[in-house]
Coordinates of C-alpha atoms in Angstrom, one line a residue:
M25 CA 51.7 38.7 17.5
E26 CA 52.2 37.6 13.9
E27 CA 51.9 33.9 15.0
D28 CA 48.6 34.7 16.7
I29 CA 47.3 36.3 13.6
N30 CA 48.3 33.3 11.4
S31 CA 46.7 31.0 13.9
Y32 CA 43.5 33.1 13.8
K33 CA 43.5 33.0 10.0
R34 CA 43.9 29.2 10.0
K35 CA 41.0 28.8 12.4
L36 CA 38.9 31.2 10.3
K37 CA 39.7 29.3 7.1
R38 CA 38.8 26.0 8.7
L39 CA 35.5 27.5 10.0
E40 CA 34.7 28.8 6.5
T41 CA 35.4 25.3 5.0
E42 CA 33.2 23.6 7.6
L43 CA 30.3 26.0 7.0
S44 CA 30.7 25.7 3.3
L45 CA 30.6 21.9 3.6
L46 CA 27.5 21.9 5.8
Y47 CA 25.8 24.3 3.5
E48 CA 26.6 22.2 0.4
V49 CA 25.5 18.9 2.1
S50 CA 22.3 20.5 3.5
N51 CA 21.4 21.7 0.0
A52 CA 21.9 18.2 -1.4
M53 CA 19.8 16.6 1.4
R54 CA 17.0 19.0 0.8
T55 CA 16.6 17.8 -2.8
T56 CA 15.4 14.3 -1.7
L57 CA 13.3 12.6 0.9
D58 CA 14.5 9.2 -0.2
L59 CA 16.3 7.7 2.9
D60 CA 18.8 5.7 1.0
E61 CA 19.9 8.7 -1.1
I62 CA 20.2 10.8 2.1
L63 CA 22.4 8.2 3.7
Y64 CA 24.6 8.2 0.5
I65 CA 24.9 12.0 0.6
I66 CA 26.0 11.8 4.3
L67 CA 28.7 9.2 3.8
T68 CA 29.9 10.8 0.6
A69 CA 30.5 14.0 2.4
I70 CA 32.4 12.1 5.2
T71 CA 34.7 10.3 2.8
A72 CA 35.2 12.8 0.0
H73 CA 38.5 14.7 -0.1
A74 CA 36.4 17.8 -0.6
G75 CA 34.5 16.8 2.5
L76 CA 35.8 15.4 5.8
G77 CA 38.2 13.1 3.9
F78 CA 37.9 9.8 5.9
N79 CA 38.9 6.7 4.0
R80 CA 35.8 4.7 5.0
A81 CA 32.5 5.5 6.6
L82 CA 29.8 3.1 7.7
L83 CA 26.3 4.0 8.9
F84 CA 24.0 2.0 11.2
L85 CA 20.5 2.8 12.2
V86 CA 18.5 1.7 15.2
N87 CA 15.7 -0.7 14.1
E88 CA 12.0 0.0 14.6
D89 CA 11.9 -2.1 17.8
G90 CA 14.8 -0.2 19.2
N91 CA 16.7 -3.3 20.2
C92 CA 19.5 -3.5 17.5
L93 CA 21.7 -1.5 15.1
E94 CA 21.2 -2.5 11.4
G95 CA 23.9 -1.8 8.8
K96 CA 22.5 0.5 6.2
I97 CA 25.3 1.8 4.0
A98 CA 29.1 1.9 3.7
I99 CA 31.3 3.9 1.4
G100 CA 35.0 3.4 1.0
P101 CA 37.6 1.3 -0.9
G102 CA 37.9 -2.5 -0.3
S103 CA 41.8 -2.4 -0.4
A104 CA 44.7 -0.1 -0.4
E105 CA 45.1 -0.7 -4.2
E106 CA 41.5 0.2 -4.9
A107 CA 41.9 3.3 -2.7
G108 CA 44.8 4.5 -4.7
K109 CA 43.0 4.0 -8.0
I110 CA 39.8 5.7 -6.8
W111 CA 41.6 8.7 -5.4
S112 CA 43.8 9.1 -8.5
E113 CA 40.6 9.1 -10.7
I114 CA 38.9 11.7 -8.5
D115 CA 42.0 13.9 -8.6
A116 CA 42.5 13.4 -12.4
E117 CA 38.9 14.3 -13.1
R118 CA 38.9 17.1 -10.4
M119 CA 35.6 15.8 -9.0
T120 CA 33.9 18.1 -6.5
L121 CA 31.7 17.0 -3.7
E122 CA 28.7 17.8 -5.8
D123 CA 30.0 15.5 -8.6
L124 CA 30.5 12.6 -6.2
I125 CA 27.0 13.1 -4.7
S126 CA 25.5 13.0 -8.2
C127 CA 26.9 9.4 -8.6
Y128 CA 24.1 7.9 -6.4
E129 CA 22.4 5.9 -9.1
E130 CA 25.8 4.3 -10.1
F131 CA 26.5 3.5 -6.4
R132 CA 23.1 1.9 -6.0
S133 CA 23.3 -0.3 -9.1
N134 CA 26.9 -1.4 -8.3
P135 CA 27.2 -1.9 -4.5
S136 CA 30.7 -2.4 -3.2
Q137 CA 31.8 -5.5 -1.2
L138 CA 32.1 -3.2 1.9
D139 CA 28.5 -2.0 1.4
Q140 CA 27.2 -5.5 1.0
L141 CA 29.1 -6.6 4.1
V142 CA 27.8 -3.8 6.3
K143 CA 24.2 -4.4 5.2
S144 CA 24.4 -7.9 6.5
I145 CA 25.4 -6.7 10.0
K146 CA 23.0 -6.5 12.9
I147 CA 24.2 -5.6 16.4
P148 CA 22.1 -6.1 19.5
L149 CA 21.8 -3.0 21.7
R150 CA 23.2 -4.6 24.8
H151 CA 26.2 -3.8 26.9
D152 CA 27.8 -6.9 25.5
G153 CA 26.9 -5.9 22.0
G154 CA 30.3 -4.3 21.3
I155 CA 31.7 -0.9 20.8
L156 CA 29.2 0.3 18.2
A157 CA 26.3 -0.6 20.5
L158 CA 28.0 1.1 23.3
A159 CA 28.3 4.4 21.3
A160 CA 24.6 4.2 20.5
M161 CA 23.5 3.4 24.1
E162 CA 25.8 6.1 25.7
G163 CA 25.0 8.6 23.0
M164 CA 28.7 9.8 23.0
P165 CA 31.5 9.6 20.5
I166 CA 34.1 6.9 21.0
E167 CA 37.6 7.4 19.8
V168 CA 40.1 4.6 19.4
L169 CA 43.3 6.4 18.3
D170 CA 46.2 4.4 19.8
N171 CA 47.4 0.8 20.2
E172 CA 46.8 0.7 24.0
V173 CA 43.1 1.4 23.6
R174 CA 42.7 -0.8 20.5
S175 CA 44.3 -3.8 22.3
K176 CA 41.6 -3.7 24.9
I177 CA 38.7 -4.0 22.4
N178 CA 37.3 -7.4 21.6
D179 CA 34.7 -6.7 19.0
L180 CA 33.7 -9.1 16.2
V181 CA 32.5 -6.3 13.8
I182 CA 35.6 -4.2 14.3
D183 CA 37.7 -7.3 13.7
I184 CA 35.8 -8.1 10.5
L185 CA 36.4 -4.6 9.3
K186 CA 40.1 -5.0 10.1
A187 CA 39.9 -1.6 11.8
D188 CA 42.7 -0.3 14.1
Y189 CA 42.3 3.4 14.7
F190 CA 38.8 4.8 14.2
V191 CA 36.0 7.0 15.6
I192 CA 32.3 6.3 16.2
V193 CA 29.8 9.1 16.6
P194 CA 26.1 8.8 17.4
L195 CA 23.4 10.1 15.0
K196 CA 20.9 12.1 17.0
A197 CA 17.5 13.6 16.2
K198 CA 15.6 15.5 18.9
N199 CA 18.1 14.3 21.6
K200 CA 17.4 10.7 20.7
V201 CA 20.0 8.4 19.3
I202 CA 18.8 7.0 16.0
G203 CA 22.1 5.4 14.8
V204 CA 25.9 5.6 14.7
I205 CA 28.6 6.5 12.1
F206 CA 31.9 4.7 12.0
A207 CA 34.8 6.3 10.2
D208 CA 38.5 5.5 9.8
N209 CA 41.6 6.1 7.7
I210 CA 42.7 2.5 7.3
Y211 CA 44.6 3.1 4.0
S212 CA 46.1 6.6 4.2
R213 CA 47.0 6.2 7.9
K214 CA 46.2 9.9 8.3
P215 CA 45.9 10.7 12.0
I216 CA 42.3 11.4 13.2
T217 CA 42.5 14.7 15.1
K218 CA 40.2 16.2 17.7
E219 CA 39.1 18.7 15.1
D220 CA 38.1 15.9 12.8
I221 CA 36.0 14.3 15.5
K222 CA 34.4 17.6 16.5
L223 CA 33.4 18.2 12.8
L224 CA 32.2 14.7 12.3
T225 CA 30.0 14.9 15.5
M226 CA 28.6 18.3 14.4
F227 CA 27.9 16.8 10.9
A228 CA 26.3 13.7 12.4
N229 CA 23.9 15.8 14.5
H230 CA 22.9 17.7 11.4
A231 CA 22.5 14.5 9.4
G232 CA 20.4 12.9 12.1
L233 CA 17.6 15.5 11.6
A234 CA 17.6 14.8 7.8
I235 CA 17.3 11.1 8.4
E236 CA 14.5 11.5 10.9
N237 CA 12.6 13.9 8.6
S238 CA 12.8 11.3 5.8
K239 CA 11.5 8.6 8.1
L240 CA 8.6 10.7 9.3
Y241 CA 7.7 11.5 5.7
H242 CA 7.7 7.9 4.7
Q243 CA 5.7 6.9 7.8
T244 CA 3.1 9.6 6.9
L245 CA 3.0 8.4 3.3
H246 CA 2.5 4.8 4.5
L247 CA -0.4 5.8 6.7
S248 CA -2.1 7.6 3.8
Y249 CA -1.9 4.4 1.7
T250 CA -3.0 1.9 4.3
D251 CA -6.3 0.9 6.0
S252 CA -6.1 1.8 9.6
L253 CA -7.9 -1.3 10.8
T254 CA -6.1 -4.0 8.8
G255 CA -2.8 -2.5 7.9
I256 CA -3.1 -3.5 4.2
Y257 CA -3.6 -1.0 1.4
N258 CA -6.8 1.1 1.3
H259 CA -9.3 1.5 -1.5
G260 CA -7.5 4.6 -3.0
R261 CA -4.1 2.9 -3.1
F262 CA -5.7 -0.2 -4.6
Q263 CA -7.1 1.8 -7.5
Y264 CA -3.7 3.4 -8.1
L265 CA -1.8 0.1 -7.9
L266 CA -4.2 -1.8 -10.1
E267 CA -3.8 0.9 -12.8
E268 CA 0.0 0.7 -12.5
K269 CA 0.1 -3.1 -12.6
L270 CA -2.2 -3.2 -15.6
K271 CA 0.1 -0.8 -17.5
E272 CA 3.0 -3.1 -16.7
A273 CA 1.1 -6.1 -17.8
K274 CA 0.2 -4.4 -21.2
E275 CA 3.8 -3.3 -21.7
N276 CA 5.2 -6.8 -21.0
D277 CA 2.4 -8.7 -22.6
R278 CA 1.6 -10.6 -19.4
S279 CA -1.6 -11.6 -17.7
L280 CA -3.0 -10.1 -14.5
S281 CA -5.8 -11.5 -12.4
L282 CA -8.0 -9.7 -9.9
I283 CA -9.8 -11.4 -7.0
M284 CA -12.7 -9.7 -5.2
I285 CA -13.5 -11.1 -1.8
D286 CA -16.6 -10.6 0.4
I287 CA -17.3 -12.0 3.9
D288 CA -20.5 -14.1 3.8
N289 CA -23.4 -13.1 6.1
F290 CA -21.2 -10.5 7.8
K291 CA -24.2 -8.4 8.9
N292 CA -25.5 -11.3 10.9
Y293 CA -22.2 -11.6 12.8
N294 CA -22.1 -7.8 13.4
D295 CA -25.7 -7.5 14.5
N296 CA -25.4 -10.4 17.0
L297 CA -22.0 -9.7 18.4
G298 CA -21.3 -6.0 17.8
H299 CA -18.9 -4.1 15.7
P300 CA -15.8 -4.7 17.8
A301 CA -16.2 -8.5 17.2
G302 CA -16.8 -7.8 13.5
D303 CA -13.6 -5.7 13.4
E304 CA -11.6 -8.6 14.8
V305 CA -12.9 -10.9 12.0
I306 CA -12.0 -8.3 9.4
K307 CA -8.5 -8.0 10.8
K308 CA -8.0 -11.7 10.9
I309 CA -9.2 -12.3 7.4
A310 CA -6.9 -9.5 6.1
D311 CA -4.0 -11.4 7.9
I312 CA -5.0 -14.7 6.3
V313 CA -5.2 -13.1 2.8
K314 CA -1.9 -11.3 3.3
N315 CA -0.1 -14.4 4.6
S316 CA -1.5 -16.6 1.8
C317 CA -0.1 -14.3 -0.9
R318 CA 3.1 -14.5 -2.9
K319 CA 5.6 -11.6 -2.6
Q320 CA 4.3 -10.1 -5.9
D321 CA 0.7 -10.1 -4.9
I322 CA -1.1 -7.0 -3.6
P323 CA -3.9 -7.3 -1.0
A324 CA -6.2 -4.4 -0.2
R325 CA -9.3 -3.6 1.8
Y326 CA -11.9 -2.5 -0.9
G327 CA -14.4 -1.3 1.7
G328 CA -16.5 -2.6 4.5
E329 CA -16.3 -6.4 4.6
E330 CA -14.9 -6.6 1.0
F331 CA -11.3 -7.1 0.0
A332 CA -9.4 -7.1 -3.3
L333 CA -6.3 -9.0 -4.3
I334 CA -4.2 -8.0 -7.4
L335 CA -2.2 -10.9 -8.8
P336 CA 0.4 -9.7 -11.4
N337 CA 1.6 -12.2 -14.0
T338 CA -1.0 -14.7 -13.0
S339 CA -3.3 -16.7 -15.2
K340 CA -7.0 -17.4 -14.4
E341 CA -6.3 -20.9 -13.3
E342 CA -3.4 -19.8 -11.1
A343 CA -5.7 -17.2 -9.6
R344 CA -8.4 -19.8 -8.9
I345 CA -5.9 -22.0 -7.1
I346 CA -4.8 -19.1 -4.9
G347 CA -8.4 -18.1 -4.3
E348 CA -9.3 -21.6 -3.2
R349 CA -6.4 -21.8 -0.8
I350 CA -7.4 -18.5 0.8
R351 CA -11.1 -19.5 1.0
K352 CA -10.3 -22.8 2.7
R353 CA -7.9 -21.2 5.2
I354 CA -10.7 -18.8 6.2
S355 CA -13.4 -21.3 6.5
D356 CA -11.2 -23.6 8.5
Y357 CA -10.1 -20.9 10.9
P358 CA -11.5 -21.2 14.5
F359 CA -13.1 -17.7 14.7
K360 CA -14.7 -16.9 18.0
N361 CA -18.5 -17.5 18.0
K362 CA -18.4 -18.7 14.4
E363 CA -21.3 -21.1 15.1
I364 CA -23.8 -18.3 15.0
Q365 CA -23.2 -18.0 11.2
P366 CA -25.7 -19.8 8.9
Q367 CA -22.9 -22.2 7.7
G368 CA -21.5 -22.6 11.2
A369 CA -18.3 -20.9 10.1
I370 CA -16.9 -17.6 8.9
T371 CA -16.7 -17.9 5.1
V372 CA -16.0 -15.8 2.1
S373 CA -17.1 -15.7 -1.5
M374 CA -14.7 -14.7 -4.3
G375 CA -14.9 -13.5 -7.9
I376 CA -12.0 -13.6 -10.4
A377 CA -11.4 -11.8 -13.6
T378 CA -8.3 -11.8 -15.7
F379 CA -6.5 -9.3 -18.0
P380 CA -6.5 -9.4 -21.0
E381 CA -9.0 -12.1 -21.8
D382 CA -11.9 -10.7 -19.7
A383 CA -11.1 -7.0 -19.8
E384 CA -8.3 -4.6 -20.9
E385 CA -9.2 -1.6 -18.7
K386 CA -9.3 -1.2 -14.9
K387 CA -13.0 -0.3 -14.6
E388 CA -14.1 -3.2 -16.7
L389 CA -11.8 -5.7 -14.9
I390 CA -13.3 -4.7 -11.5
Q391 CA -16.8 -5.0 -12.9
K392 CA -16.2 -8.5 -14.3
A393 CA -14.6 -9.7 -11.0
D394 CA -17.6 -8.1 -9.1
L395 CA -20.0 -10.0 -11.4
A396 CA -18.2 -13.3 -10.6
L397 CA -18.4 -12.5 -6.9
F398 CA -22.1 -11.7 -7.2
T399 CA -22.6 -15.1 -8.8
A400 CA -20.7 -16.8 -6.1
K401 CA -23.0 -15.3 -3.5
N402 CA -26.1 -16.4 -5.5
K403 CA -24.8 -19.9 -5.9
G404 CA -24.6 -20.5 -2.2
K405 CA -21.6 -18.6 -0.9
N406 CA -18.3 -19.9 0.4
Q407 CA -16.9 -20.5 -3.1
V408 CA -14.7 -19.1 -5.8
V409 CA -16.3 -18.2 -9.2
V410 CA -14.2 -17.4 -12.3
Y411 CA -15.6 -15.0 -14.9
S412 CA -16.2 -16.5 -18.4
I413 CA -16.8 -14.5 -21.5
Y414 CA -19.0 -17.3 -23.0
L415 CA -21.1 -18.3 -20.0
G416 CA -21.1 -14.9 -18.2
V417 CA -19.4 -16.8 -15.3
R418 CA -18.5 -20.3 -14.5

């Protein structure tokens, strides 16, 4: 009887600990919609002594195409020596789970070797993709807890991790597998129990919903920023980003150029061939502009057949060269039915203005670039005109 009571007390205590952990982690995840921070919170809870207490935890997410697992984050020591040092520091400072979760910024700025390694891993979701892929495809936990089972596994990723005994659990959201978590006790050699696996699985299901909510939030945010036809930034986002980039240019004493782009004689093309054909031209020109940019440049659809291109840290001459490259690529492109256009091709006109020499504020910079664009139209179209303070334009 007494033994039964003690067993019941132990189970009750464990349940209390589990609920407390889930509550604490849930509260932490509710404070952010940043996906990377959520992933950090999840793995911190899995590896912390005050949490599930695993030595290492790795998290992989299914990519957008649904055909592979991509390594996203890993937490854990790189060696037994490092493990001992870290655990001693945590014990000495009596760090709680909340304390460890609050170290996200430090973790992000100083990624571990294990974290960098995992972020370089991509695993095809095929039956020959290995044990991590199998866990994702089957949607079931996989336990490797003894030598006999481990000896039958031939998996490059597991070999790279030097893992012997471990557990892999799927991350699920709305009954769909969105990733997997790998966890082991490579340094402490503490046995992984059925209770550990049960709790890790329960925790992974809870975490999966938080990950999915973060993804949905960012997808919705992205849609609110982008033009539905072209996929590049819309007018509202352009206005915001130009303001931000001008602030950065002022703070760092750097130049910034703005190119306004307008499709020549677009009404003629639309009237003769219809709006669906016109939409295809707009989409293709957006693609050409986007693919002709540097990584730092910001293309946007300004409205109708007009585009804008923000060029941070770019002089007027550099902007002119970029503009000419884009103009030529558009005029040379074999658009369907281009021969109905007055110039026998789909072409664009461009106007360029530069901060700080032409304007110091957003509204004036747009006006100067628009004036240069207007001049390009009046001078015969299919050309790039740069604003000049002395000549009005040149």
